[in-house]
mmCIF file with all atom_site columns, C-alpha atoms in Angstrom:
data_model
loop_
_atom_site.group_PDB
_atom_site.id
_atom_site.type_symbol
_atom_site.label_atom_id
_atom_site.label_alt_id
_atom_site.label_comp_id
_atom_site.label_asym_id
_atom_site.label_entity_id
_atom_site.label_seq_id
_atom_site.pdbx_PDB_ins_code
_atom_site.Cartn_x
_atom_site.Cartn_y
_atom_site.Cartn_z
_atom_site.occupancy
_atom_site.B_iso_or_equiv
_atom_site.pdbx_formal_charge
_atom_site.auth_seq_id
_atom_site.auth_comp_id
_atom_site.auth_asym_id
_atom_site.auth_atom_id
_atom_site.pdbx_PDB_model_num
ATOM 1   C CA . MET A 1 1   ? -14.932 12.058  2.221  1.00 66.00 ? 92  MET A CA 1
ATOM 2   C CA . LEU A 1 2   ? -14.444 14.887  4.725  1.00 69.00 ? 93  LEU A CA 1
ATOM 3   C CA . ASP A 1 3   ? -15.754 14.245  8.228  1.00 76.00 ? 94  ASP A CA 1
ATOM 4   C CA . ARG A 1 4   ? -15.383 17.852  9.287  1.00 71.00 ? 95  ARG A CA 1
ATOM 5   C CA . THR A 1 5   ? -14.503 21.116  7.569  1.00 69.00 ? 96  THR A CA 1
ATOM 6   C CA . GLU A 1 6   ? -13.291 24.390  9.009  1.00 70.00 ? 97  GLU A CA 1
ATOM 7   C CA . THR A 1 7   ? -13.986 27.924  7.791  1.00 68.00 ? 98  THR A CA 1
ATOM 8   C CA . ARG A 1 8   ? -10.250 28.648  7.849  1.00 77.00 ? 99  ARG A CA 1
ATOM 9   C CA . PRO A 1 9   ? -8.506  25.305  7.526  1.00 89.00 ? 100 PRO A CA 1
ATOM 10  C CA . GLY A 1 10  ? -4.850  25.273  8.483  1.00 93.00 ? 101 GLY A CA 1
ATOM 11  C CA . ALA A 1 11  ? -4.187  21.550  8.179  1.00 96.00 ? 102 ALA A CA 1
ATOM 12  C CA . ALA A 1 12  ? -5.843  18.269  7.272  1.00 97.00 ? 103 ALA A CA 1
ATOM 13  C CA . VAL A 1 13  ? -5.716  14.691  8.505  1.00 97.00 ? 104 VAL A CA 1
ATOM 14  C CA . LEU A 1 14  ? -6.692  11.840  6.201  1.00 98.00 ? 105 LEU A CA 1
ATOM 15  C CA . ILE A 1 15  ? -7.521  8.399   7.623  1.00 98.00 ? 106 ILE A CA 1
ATOM 16  C CA . LEU A 1 16  ? -6.775  5.276   5.559  1.00 98.00 ? 107 LEU A CA 1
ATOM 17  C CA . HIS A 1 17  ? -8.214  1.953   6.701  1.00 98.00 ? 108 HIS A CA 1
ATOM 18  C CA . GLY A 1 18  ? -6.922  -1.513  5.935  1.00 98.00 ? 109 GLY A CA 1
ATOM 19  C CA . GLY A 1 19  ? -7.898  -3.982  3.253  1.00 97.00 ? 110 GLY A CA 1
ATOM 20  C CA . ARG A 1 20  ? -6.610  -7.042  1.438  1.00 96.00 ? 111 ARG A CA 1
ATOM 21  C CA . ALA A 1 21  ? -3.635  -7.960  -0.687 1.00 97.00 ? 112 ALA A CA 1
ATOM 22  C CA . ASP A 1 22  ? -6.019  -8.777  -3.541 1.00 97.00 ? 113 ASP A CA 1
ATOM 23  C CA . GLY A 1 23  ? -9.604  -7.668  -4.120 1.00 96.00 ? 114 GLY A CA 1
ATOM 24  C CA . PRO A 1 24  ? -10.658 -5.939  -7.329 1.00 94.00 ? 115 PRO A CA 1
ATOM 25  C CA . GLY A 1 25  ? -14.227 -5.343  -6.172 1.00 93.00 ? 116 GLY A CA 1
ATOM 26  C CA . PRO A 1 26  ? -15.356 -2.395  -4.046 1.00 92.00 ? 117 PRO A CA 1
ATOM 27  C CA . PRO A 1 27  ? -15.252 -2.601  -0.225 1.00 91.00 ? 118 PRO A CA 1
ATOM 28  C CA . PRO A 1 28  ? -18.503 -3.903  1.303  1.00 91.00 ? 119 PRO A CA 1
ATOM 29  C CA . ALA A 1 29  ? -21.072 -1.516  2.755  1.00 86.00 ? 120 ALA A CA 1
ATOM 30  C CA . VAL A 1 30  ? -20.294 -2.852  6.244  1.00 88.00 ? 121 VAL A CA 1
ATOM 31  C CA . ASN A 1 31  ? -16.518 -2.793  6.220  1.00 92.00 ? 122 ASN A CA 1
ATOM 32  C CA . LEU A 1 32  ? -14.727 -4.005  9.361  1.00 94.00 ? 123 LEU A CA 1
ATOM 33  C CA . PRO A 1 33  ? -11.374 -2.342  8.521  1.00 95.00 ? 124 PRO A CA 1
ATOM 34  C CA . GLY A 1 34  ? -13.206 0.943   8.110  1.00 95.00 ? 125 GLY A CA 1
ATOM 35  C CA . LEU A 1 35  ? -15.099 0.523   11.372 1.00 95.00 ? 126 LEU A CA 1
ATOM 36  C CA . ARG A 1 36  ? -11.824 -0.204  13.135 1.00 96.00 ? 127 ARG A CA 1
ATOM 37  C CA . MET A 1 37  ? -10.628 3.334   12.390 1.00 97.00 ? 128 MET A CA 1
ATOM 38  C CA . ARG A 1 38  ? -13.696 5.122   13.765 1.00 97.00 ? 129 ARG A CA 1
ATOM 39  C CA . PRO A 1 39  ? -12.351 5.385   17.339 1.00 97.00 ? 130 PRO A CA 1
ATOM 40  C CA . PHE A 1 40  ? -9.202  6.976   15.940 1.00 98.00 ? 131 PHE A CA 1
ATOM 41  C CA . SER A 1 41  ? -11.321 9.479   13.994 1.00 97.00 ? 132 SER A CA 1
ATOM 42  C CA . ARG A 1 42  ? -13.369 10.314  17.087 1.00 97.00 ? 133 ARG A CA 1
ATOM 43  C CA . ALA A 1 43  ? -10.263 10.834  19.216 1.00 98.00 ? 134 ALA A CA 1
ATOM 44  C CA . LEU A 1 44  ? -8.685  13.065  16.579 1.00 98.00 ? 135 LEU A CA 1
ATOM 45  C CA . ALA A 1 45  ? -11.907 15.035  16.146 1.00 96.00 ? 136 ALA A CA 1
ATOM 46  C CA . ALA A 1 46  ? -12.085 15.743  19.874 1.00 97.00 ? 137 ALA A CA 1
ATOM 47  C CA . ALA A 1 47  ? -8.428  16.767  20.073 1.00 97.00 ? 138 ALA A CA 1
ATOM 48  C CA . THR A 1 48  ? -8.528  19.113  17.063 1.00 96.00 ? 139 THR A CA 1
ATOM 49  C CA . ALA A 1 49  ? -12.007 20.663  17.383 1.00 94.00 ? 140 ALA A CA 1
ATOM 50  C CA . GLY A 1 50  ? -11.933 24.378  16.685 1.00 93.00 ? 141 GLY A CA 1
ATOM 51  C CA . ARG A 1 51  ? -8.255  24.327  15.729 1.00 94.00 ? 142 ARG A CA 1
ATOM 52  C CA . GLY A 1 52  ? -8.553  24.643  11.978 1.00 94.00 ? 143 GLY A CA 1
ATOM 53  C CA . VAL A 1 53  ? -8.003  20.966  11.183 1.00 96.00 ? 144 VAL A CA 1
ATOM 54  C CA . VAL A 1 54  ? -10.035 19.204  8.507  1.00 95.00 ? 145 VAL A CA 1
ATOM 55  C CA . LEU A 1 55  ? -10.616 15.477  9.029  1.00 96.00 ? 146 LEU A CA 1
ATOM 56  C CA . GLY A 1 56  ? -11.306 13.097  6.191  1.00 96.00 ? 147 GLY A CA 1
ATOM 57  C CA . ARG A 1 57  ? -11.324 9.467   5.113  1.00 95.00 ? 148 ARG A CA 1
ATOM 58  C CA . VAL A 1 58  ? -9.886  8.081   1.906  1.00 96.00 ? 149 VAL A CA 1
ATOM 59  C CA . ARG A 1 59  ? -12.454 6.025   0.034  1.00 94.00 ? 150 ARG A CA 1
ATOM 60  C CA . TYR A 1 60  ? -11.032 3.101   -1.920 1.00 96.00 ? 151 TYR A CA 1
ATOM 61  C CA . ARG A 1 61  ? -12.405 2.030   -5.261 1.00 96.00 ? 152 ARG A CA 1
ATOM 62  C CA . CYS A 1 62  ? -11.166 -1.534  -4.643 1.00 97.00 ? 153 CYS A CA 1
ATOM 63  C CA . ARG A 1 63  ? -10.975 -3.726  -1.588 1.00 96.00 ? 154 ARG A CA 1
ATOM 64  C CA . GLY A 1 64  ? -7.372  -4.799  -2.235 1.00 98.00 ? 155 GLY A CA 1
ATOM 65  C CA . TRP A 1 65  ? -3.948  -3.458  -3.108 1.00 98.00 ? 156 TRP A CA 1
ATOM 66  C CA . ASN A 1 66  ? -3.868  -5.630  -6.227 1.00 98.00 ? 157 ASN A CA 1
ATOM 67  C CA . GLY A 1 67  ? -0.187  -5.981  -6.979 1.00 97.00 ? 158 GLY A CA 1
ATOM 68  C CA . GLU A 1 68  ? 1.414   -3.471  -9.285 1.00 96.00 ? 159 GLU A CA 1
ATOM 69  C CA . GLN A 1 69  ? -1.898  -1.634  -9.634 1.00 97.00 ? 160 GLN A CA 1
ATOM 70  C CA . ALA A 1 70  ? -1.413  -0.358  -6.070 1.00 98.00 ? 161 ALA A CA 1
ATOM 71  C CA . ASP A 1 71  ? -5.071  0.665   -6.043 1.00 98.00 ? 162 ASP A CA 1
ATOM 72  C CA . ALA A 1 72  ? -5.163  1.926   -2.451 1.00 98.00 ? 163 ALA A CA 1
ATOM 73  C CA . GLY A 1 73  ? -1.995  3.951   -2.993 1.00 98.00 ? 164 GLY A CA 1
ATOM 74  C CA . ARG A 1 74  ? -3.466  5.515   -6.118 1.00 97.00 ? 165 ARG A CA 1
ATOM 75  C CA . ASP A 1 75  ? -6.648  6.376   -4.247 1.00 97.00 ? 166 ASP A CA 1
ATOM 76  C CA . ALA A 1 76  ? -4.628  8.075   -1.517 1.00 97.00 ? 167 ALA A CA 1
ATOM 77  C CA . LEU A 1 77  ? -2.831  10.222  -4.091 1.00 97.00 ? 168 LEU A CA 1
ATOM 78  C CA . ARG A 1 78  ? -6.129  11.041  -5.799 1.00 96.00 ? 169 ARG A CA 1
ATOM 79  C CA . ALA A 1 79  ? -7.627  12.148  -2.469 1.00 96.00 ? 170 ALA A CA 1
ATOM 80  C CA . LEU A 1 80  ? -4.658  14.426  -1.843 1.00 96.00 ? 171 LEU A CA 1
ATOM 81  C CA . ASP A 1 81  ? -5.017  15.983  -5.289 1.00 94.00 ? 172 ASP A CA 1
ATOM 82  C CA . GLU A 1 82  ? -8.723  16.572  -4.690 1.00 92.00 ? 173 GLU A CA 1
ATOM 83  C CA . LEU A 1 83  ? -8.224  18.102  -1.255 1.00 92.00 ? 174 LEU A CA 1
ATOM 84  C CA . ASP A 1 84  ? -6.958  21.442  -2.585 1.00 84.00 ? 175 ASP A CA 1
ATOM 85  C CA . ALA A 1 85  ? -10.061 21.846  -4.703 1.00 85.00 ? 176 ALA A CA 1
ATOM 86  C CA . VAL A 1 86  ? -12.377 20.901  -1.861 1.00 88.00 ? 177 VAL A CA 1
ATOM 87  C CA . LEU A 1 87  ? -10.761 23.251  0.657  1.00 89.00 ? 178 LEU A CA 1
ATOM 88  C CA . GLY A 1 88  ? -9.995  26.053  -1.753 1.00 84.00 ? 179 GLY A CA 1
ATOM 89  C CA . ALA A 1 89  ? -6.398  26.372  -0.552 1.00 85.00 ? 180 ALA A CA 1
ATOM 90  C CA . PRO A 1 90  ? -3.389  24.100  -0.023 1.00 92.00 ? 181 PRO A CA 1
ATOM 91  C CA . VAL A 1 91  ? -2.813  22.945  3.555  1.00 95.00 ? 182 VAL A CA 1
ATOM 92  C CA . PRO A 1 92  ? -0.287  20.567  5.156  1.00 96.00 ? 183 PRO A CA 1
ATOM 93  C CA . VAL A 1 93  ? -1.636  17.039  5.513  1.00 97.00 ? 184 VAL A CA 1
ATOM 94  C CA . MET A 1 94  ? -1.005  14.213  7.956  1.00 98.00 ? 185 MET A CA 1
ATOM 95  C CA . LEU A 1 95  ? -1.832  10.666  6.850  1.00 98.00 ? 186 LEU A CA 1
ATOM 96  C CA . VAL A 1 96  ? -2.914  8.034   9.379  1.00 98.00 ? 187 VAL A CA 1
ATOM 97  C CA . GLY A 1 97  ? -3.108  4.520   7.956  1.00 98.00 ? 188 GLY A CA 1
ATOM 98  C CA . HIS A 1 98  ? -3.612  1.015   9.301  1.00 98.00 ? 189 HIS A CA 1
ATOM 99  C CA . SER A 1 99  ? -2.334  -2.163  7.639  1.00 98.00 ? 190 SER A CA 1
ATOM 100 C CA . MET A 1 100 ? -2.923  -1.770  3.876  1.00 98.00 ? 191 MET A CA 1
ATOM 101 C CA . GLY A 1 101 ? -3.869  1.821   4.669  1.00 98.00 ? 192 GLY A CA 1
ATOM 102 C CA . GLY A 1 102 ? -0.450  2.268   6.257  1.00 98.00 ? 193 GLY A CA 1
ATOM 103 C CA . ARG A 1 103 ? 1.138   1.048   3.043  1.00 98.00 ? 194 ARG A CA 1
ATOM 104 C CA . ALA A 1 104 ? -1.061  3.422   1.043  1.00 98.00 ? 195 ALA A CA 1
ATOM 105 C CA . ALA A 1 105 ? -0.135  6.326   3.324  1.00 98.00 ? 196 ALA A CA 1
ATOM 106 C CA . LEU A 1 106 ? 3.566   5.614   2.919  1.00 98.00 ? 197 LEU A CA 1
ATOM 107 C CA . HIS A 1 107 ? 3.089   5.216   -0.840 1.00 98.00 ? 198 HIS A CA 1
ATOM 108 C CA . ALA A 1 108 ? 1.461   8.657   -1.049 1.00 98.00 ? 199 ALA A CA 1
ATOM 109 C CA . ALA A 1 109 ? 3.806   10.423  1.354  1.00 98.00 ? 200 ALA A CA 1
ATOM 110 C CA . GLY A 1 110 ? 5.864   11.964  -1.430 1.00 98.00 ? 201 GLY A CA 1
ATOM 111 C CA . HIS A 1 111 ? 2.909   14.191  -2.363 1.00 97.00 ? 202 HIS A CA 1
ATOM 112 C CA . ALA A 1 112 ? 3.736   17.873  -1.952 1.00 96.00 ? 203 ALA A CA 1
ATOM 113 C CA . ARG A 1 113 ? 1.009   18.404  0.663  1.00 96.00 ? 204 ARG A CA 1
ATOM 114 C CA . VAL A 1 114 ? 2.065   15.582  2.998  1.00 98.00 ? 205 VAL A CA 1
ATOM 115 C CA . ARG A 1 115 ? 3.949   16.603  6.113  1.00 97.00 ? 206 ARG A CA 1
ATOM 116 C CA . GLY A 1 116 ? 4.096   13.181  7.708  1.00 98.00 ? 207 GLY A CA 1
ATOM 117 C CA . VAL A 1 117 ? 2.626   9.733   8.278  1.00 98.00 ? 208 VAL A CA 1
ATOM 118 C CA . VAL A 1 118 ? 1.520   7.791   11.324 1.00 98.00 ? 209 VAL A CA 1
ATOM 119 C CA . ALA A 1 119 ? 1.489   4.174   10.163 1.00 98.00 ? 210 ALA A CA 1
ATOM 120 C CA . LEU A 1 120 ? -0.322  1.677   12.412 1.00 98.00 ? 211 LEU A CA 1
ATOM 121 C CA . ALA A 1 121 ? 0.691   -1.970  11.997 1.00 98.00 ? 212 ALA A CA 1
ATOM 122 C CA . PRO A 1 122 ? 1.535   -1.119  8.386  1.00 98.00 ? 213 PRO A CA 1
ATOM 123 C CA . TRP A 1 123 ? 2.038   -3.594  5.588  1.00 98.00 ? 214 TRP A CA 1
ATOM 124 C CA . CYS A 1 124 ? 5.645   -2.969  4.529  1.00 98.00 ? 215 CYS A CA 1
ATOM 125 C CA . PRO A 1 125 ? 6.784   -5.538  1.958  1.00 97.00 ? 216 PRO A CA 1
ATOM 126 C CA . ALA A 1 126 ? 10.495  -5.964  1.352  1.00 95.00 ? 217 ALA A CA 1
ATOM 127 C CA . GLY A 1 127 ? 11.774  -3.665  -1.354 1.00 94.00 ? 218 GLY A CA 1
ATOM 128 C CA . GLU A 1 128 ? 9.074   -1.025  -0.930 1.00 97.00 ? 219 GLU A CA 1
ATOM 129 C CA . PRO A 1 129 ? 10.295  2.321   -2.370 1.00 97.00 ? 220 PRO A CA 1
ATOM 130 C CA . VAL A 1 130 ? 11.539  4.860   0.176  1.00 98.00 ? 221 VAL A CA 1
ATOM 131 C CA . ALA A 1 131 ? 13.311  7.596   -1.818 1.00 98.00 ? 222 ALA A CA 1
ATOM 132 C CA . HIS A 1 132 ? 10.103  9.683   -1.937 1.00 98.00 ? 223 HIS A CA 1
ATOM 133 C CA . LEU A 1 133 ? 9.994   9.768   1.882  1.00 98.00 ? 224 LEU A CA 1
ATOM 134 C CA . ARG A 1 134 ? 12.926  12.163  2.128  1.00 98.00 ? 225 ARG A CA 1
ATOM 135 C CA . GLY A 1 135 ? 12.060  15.144  4.315  1.00 97.00 ? 226 GLY A CA 1
ATOM 136 C CA . ARG A 1 136 ? 8.902   13.558  5.741  1.00 98.00 ? 227 ARG A CA 1
ATOM 137 C CA . ASP A 1 137 ? 8.116   12.793  9.396  1.00 98.00 ? 228 ASP A CA 1
ATOM 138 C CA . LEU A 1 138 ? 7.251   9.118   9.847  1.00 98.00 ? 229 LEU A CA 1
ATOM 139 C CA . VAL A 1 139 ? 6.117   7.288   12.959 1.00 98.00 ? 230 VAL A CA 1
ATOM 140 C CA . LEU A 1 140 ? 5.589   3.540   12.647 1.00 98.00 ? 231 LEU A CA 1
ATOM 141 C CA . LEU A 1 141 ? 3.633   1.954   15.504 1.00 98.00 ? 232 LEU A CA 1
ATOM 142 C CA . HIS A 1 142 ? 3.483   -1.844  15.459 1.00 98.00 ? 233 HIS A CA 1
ATOM 143 C CA . GLY A 1 143 ? 2.463   -4.539  17.947 1.00 98.00 ? 234 GLY A CA 1
ATOM 144 C CA . ASP A 1 144 ? 4.952   -7.305  18.665 1.00 97.00 ? 235 ASP A CA 1
ATOM 145 C CA . ARG A 1 145 ? 2.200   -9.971  18.561 1.00 97.00 ? 236 ARG A CA 1
ATOM 146 C CA . ASP A 1 146 ? 0.914   -9.019  15.137 1.00 98.00 ? 237 ASP A CA 1
ATOM 147 C CA . ARG A 1 147 ? 0.334   -12.169 13.075 1.00 97.00 ? 238 ARG A CA 1
ATOM 148 C CA . VAL A 1 148 ? -0.924  -10.410 9.931  1.00 98.00 ? 239 VAL A CA 1
ATOM 149 C CA . THR A 1 149 ? 1.785   -7.877  9.140  1.00 98.00 ? 240 THR A CA 1
ATOM 150 C CA . ALA A 1 150 ? 5.298   -8.237  10.540 1.00 98.00 ? 241 ALA A CA 1
ATOM 151 C CA . ALA A 1 151 ? 6.727   -5.687  12.938 1.00 98.00 ? 242 ALA A CA 1
ATOM 152 C CA . ALA A 1 152 ? 10.195  -6.631  11.679 1.00 98.00 ? 243 ALA A CA 1
ATOM 153 C CA . ASP A 1 153 ? 9.199   -5.409  8.219  1.00 98.00 ? 244 ASP A CA 1
ATOM 154 C CA . SER A 1 154 ? 8.183   -2.055  9.705  1.00 98.00 ? 245 SER A CA 1
ATOM 155 C CA . TRP A 1 155 ? 11.519  -1.712  11.459 1.00 97.00 ? 246 TRP A CA 1
ATOM 156 C CA . ALA A 1 156 ? 13.353  -2.607  8.240  1.00 97.00 ? 247 ALA A CA 1
ATOM 157 C CA . LEU A 1 157 ? 11.457  0.031   6.275  1.00 98.00 ? 248 LEU A CA 1
ATOM 158 C CA . ALA A 1 158 ? 12.066  2.570   9.048  1.00 97.00 ? 249 ALA A CA 1
ATOM 159 C CA . GLY A 1 159 ? 15.799  2.029   8.718  1.00 96.00 ? 250 GLY A CA 1
ATOM 160 C CA . ARG A 1 160 ? 15.780  2.358   4.945  1.00 97.00 ? 251 ARG A CA 1
ATOM 161 C CA . ALA A 1 161 ? 13.563  5.459   5.055  1.00 97.00 ? 252 ALA A CA 1
ATOM 162 C CA . ARG A 1 162 ? 15.909  7.047   7.565  1.00 96.00 ? 253 ARG A CA 1
ATOM 163 C CA . GLU A 1 163 ? 18.845  6.396   5.261  1.00 96.00 ? 254 GLU A CA 1
ATOM 164 C CA . ALA A 1 164 ? 16.842  8.012   2.438  1.00 97.00 ? 255 ALA A CA 1
ATOM 165 C CA . GLY A 1 165 ? 16.488  11.234  4.442  1.00 97.00 ? 256 GLY A CA 1
ATOM 166 C CA . ALA A 1 166 ? 13.191  10.809  6.305  1.00 97.00 ? 257 ALA A CA 1
ATOM 167 C CA . ARG A 1 167 ? 12.803  11.664  9.981  1.00 97.00 ? 258 ARG A CA 1
ATOM 168 C CA . VAL A 1 168 ? 11.652  8.378   11.488 1.00 98.00 ? 259 VAL A CA 1
ATOM 169 C CA . CYS A 1 169 ? 10.561  7.080   14.868 1.00 98.00 ? 260 CYS A CA 1
ATOM 170 C CA . ALA A 1 170 ? 9.638   3.419   15.404 1.00 98.00 ? 261 ALA A CA 1
ATOM 171 C CA . LEU A 1 171 ? 7.394   2.444   18.333 1.00 98.00 ? 262 LEU A CA 1
ATOM 172 C CA . ARG A 1 172 ? 6.787   -1.120  19.528 1.00 98.00 ? 263 ARG A CA 1
ATOM 173 C CA . MET A 1 173 ? 3.466   -1.908  21.224 1.00 98.00 ? 264 MET A CA 1
ATOM 174 C CA . PRO A 1 174 ? 4.173   -4.753  23.681 1.00 97.00 ? 265 PRO A CA 1
ATOM 175 C CA . GLY A 1 175 ? 1.529   -7.448  23.274 1.00 97.00 ? 266 GLY A CA 1
ATOM 176 C CA . GLY A 1 176 ? -0.161  -5.474  20.508 1.00 97.00 ? 267 GLY A CA 1
ATOM 177 C CA . ASP A 1 177 ? -2.133  -7.392  17.866 1.00 97.00 ? 268 ASP A CA 1
ATOM 178 C CA . HIS A 1 178 ? -2.972  -6.452  14.302 1.00 98.00 ? 269 HIS A CA 1
ATOM 179 C CA . ALA A 1 179 ? -6.552  -5.411  15.068 1.00 97.00 ? 270 ALA A CA 1
ATOM 180 C CA . MET A 1 180 ? -5.282  -2.965  17.739 1.00 98.00 ? 271 MET A CA 1
ATOM 181 C CA . LEU A 1 181 ? -7.840  -4.341  20.195 1.00 95.00 ? 272 LEU A CA 1
ATOM 182 C CA . ARG A 1 182 ? -5.449  -5.119  23.039 1.00 94.00 ? 273 ARG A CA 1
ATOM 183 C CA . ASP A 1 183 ? -4.958  -1.890  24.981 1.00 95.00 ? 274 ASP A CA 1
ATOM 184 C CA . ALA A 1 184 ? -7.039  -0.050  22.384 1.00 97.00 ? 275 ALA A CA 1
ATOM 185 C CA . GLY A 1 185 ? -7.067  3.142   24.431 1.00 97.00 ? 276 GLY A CA 1
ATOM 186 C CA . THR A 1 186 ? -3.291  3.410   24.192 1.00 97.00 ? 277 THR A CA 1
ATOM 187 C CA . TRP A 1 187 ? -3.426  2.982   20.407 1.00 98.00 ? 278 TRP A CA 1
ATOM 188 C CA . HIS A 1 188 ? -6.074  5.705   20.093 1.00 98.00 ? 279 HIS A CA 1
ATOM 189 C CA . GLY A 1 189 ? -4.557  8.136   22.571 1.00 97.00 ? 280 GLY A CA 1
ATOM 190 C CA . LEU A 1 190 ? -0.971  7.798   21.384 1.00 98.00 ? 281 LEU A CA 1
ATOM 191 C CA . THR A 1 191 ? -1.972  8.151   17.734 1.00 98.00 ? 282 THR A CA 1
ATOM 192 C CA . THR A 1 192 ? -3.815  11.359  18.579 1.00 98.00 ? 283 THR A CA 1
ATOM 193 C CA . ARG A 1 193 ? -0.792  12.748  20.420 1.00 98.00 ? 284 ARG A CA 1
ATOM 194 C CA . LEU A 1 194 ? 1.448   11.863  17.497 1.00 98.00 ? 285 LEU A CA 1
ATOM 195 C CA . VAL A 1 195 ? -0.765  13.568  14.929 1.00 98.00 ? 286 VAL A CA 1
ATOM 196 C CA . THR A 1 196 ? -1.329  16.745  16.933 1.00 98.00 ? 287 THR A CA 1
ATOM 197 C CA . GLY A 1 197 ? 2.354   16.843  17.828 1.00 97.00 ? 288 GLY A CA 1
ATOM 198 C CA . LEU A 1 198 ? 3.512   16.448  14.240 1.00 98.00 ? 289 LEU A CA 1
ATOM 199 C CA . LEU A 1 199 ? 1.111   19.220  13.200 1.00 97.00 ? 290 LEU A CA 1
ATOM 200 C CA . GLY A 1 200 ? 2.573   21.497  15.868 1.00 96.00 ? 291 GLY A CA 1
ATOM 201 C CA . LEU A 1 201 ? -0.672  21.694  17.853 1.00 96.00 ? 292 LEU A CA 1
ATOM 202 C CA . SER A 1 202 ? 0.791   20.089  20.979 1.00 96.00 ? 293 SER A CA 1
ATOM 203 C CA . PRO A 1 203 ? 4.177   18.884  22.204 1.00 96.00 ? 294 PRO A CA 1
ATOM 204 C CA . LEU A 1 204 ? 5.357   15.565  20.851 1.00 97.00 ? 295 LEU A CA 1
ATOM 205 C CA . PRO A 1 205 ? 6.141   12.883  23.431 1.00 96.00 ? 296 PRO A CA 1
ATOM 206 C CA . PRO A 1 206 ? 9.821   13.492  24.290 1.00 95.00 ? 297 PRO A CA 1
ATOM 207 C CA . ALA A 1 207 ? 10.914  10.026  23.175 1.00 94.00 ? 298 ALA A CA 1
ATOM 208 C CA . VAL A 1 208 ? 9.273   10.549  19.784 1.00 97.00 ? 299 VAL A CA 1
ATOM 209 C CA . ALA A 1 209 ? 10.827  13.975  19.315 1.00 96.00 ? 300 ALA A CA 1
ATOM 210 C CA . ALA A 1 210 ? 14.220  12.524  20.201 1.00 94.00 ? 301 ALA A CA 1
ATOM 211 C CA . GLY A 1 211 ? 13.687  9.583   17.861 1.00 94.00 ? 302 GLY A CA 1
ATOM 212 C CA . LEU A 1 212 ? 12.786  11.842  14.935 1.00 96.00 ? 303 LEU A CA 1
ATOM 213 C CA . GLU A 1 213 ? 15.844  13.981  15.529 1.00 93.00 ? 304 GLU A CA 1
ATOM 214 C CA . GLY A 1 214 ? 18.380  11.291  16.369 1.00 85.00 ? 305 GLY A CA 1
ATOM 215 C CA . GLY A 1 215 ? 17.064  8.214   14.576 1.00 72.00 ? 306 GLY A CA 1
ATOM 216 C CA . GLY A 1 216 ? 18.511  4.762   14.797 1.00 76.00 ? 307 GLY A CA 1
ATOM 217 C CA . GLY A 1 217 ? 18.455  2.366   17.699 1.00 80.00 ? 308 GLY A CA 1
ATOM 218 C CA . GLU A 1 218 ? 15.796  -0.100  18.774 1.00 90.00 ? 309 GLU A CA 1
ATOM 219 C CA . PRO A 1 219 ? 12.096  0.765   18.533 1.00 96.00 ? 310 PRO A CA 1
ATOM 220 C CA . ALA A 1 220 ? 10.871  2.605   21.633 1.00 96.00 ? 311 ALA A CA 1
ATOM 221 C CA . ASP A 1 221 ? 8.277   1.059   23.943 1.00 97.00 ? 312 ASP A CA 1
ATOM 222 C CA . ALA A 1 222 ? 4.923   2.589   22.960 1.00 98.00 ? 313 ALA A CA 1
ATOM 223 C CA . ARG A 1 223 ? 3.360   2.163   26.398 1.00 96.00 ? 314 ARG A CA 1
ATOM 224 C CA . THR A 1 224 ? 6.249   3.964   28.041 1.00 96.00 ? 315 THR A CA 1
ATOM 225 C CA . VAL A 1 225 ? 5.977   6.753   25.468 1.00 96.00 ? 316 VAL A CA 1
ATOM 226 C CA . ALA A 1 226 ? 2.208   6.992   26.012 1.00 95.00 ? 317 ALA A CA 1
ATOM 227 C CA . ALA A 1 227 ? 2.777   7.249   29.755 1.00 91.00 ? 318 ALA A CA 1
ATOM 228 C CA . GLY A 1 228 ? 5.139   10.163  29.235 1.00 83.00 ? 319 GLY A CA 1
ATOM 229 C CA . GLY A 1 229 ? 8.431   8.337   29.359 1.00 59.00 ? 320 GLY A CA 1
#
């Protein structure tokens, strides 16, 4: 579903909310993971208004990832395939995903239209494929008090993706939880700066630009980056 269209779209941002490991049925009408992403959508809409950026949400057929079926990942790829037809022309796409949506975004990042991914507290199981991430810009933002998905798994995937040829920056949110409720404004504001920066609409935070270019090292402090450090 597109939240906003432009007469001359130059780029698109797709939002992917979280879900469950298993859940073959459709998401409920009142879906907390989906609601959690609305402040991110509003912040992105305000920052990109009138700048030729289409905003959209990926709708899942199933509530869960469901093992090898990778339902959310398949839905993300389907949405990317449909985007050209909806917009009438191919445009570069940024994916923003939380939790299972972060996994789905990373899964779909090999699609020809995808320029990069901002993954928020993503679910990154050991052994997740990374070869398709070559040439993509990836920023993984994870709280160090997350008890649902492990920040260490994000850092491990970041390292493997970097070795596979992706440009990767890892950001640690001190005290951040999985729901992104602690210091929510920093989550929303920094995500917006990352997306607009990766699309070339604004400067990237210097630490992120340096991380993408240089790679390696410990994850940067997200609050320091958000404050301009």
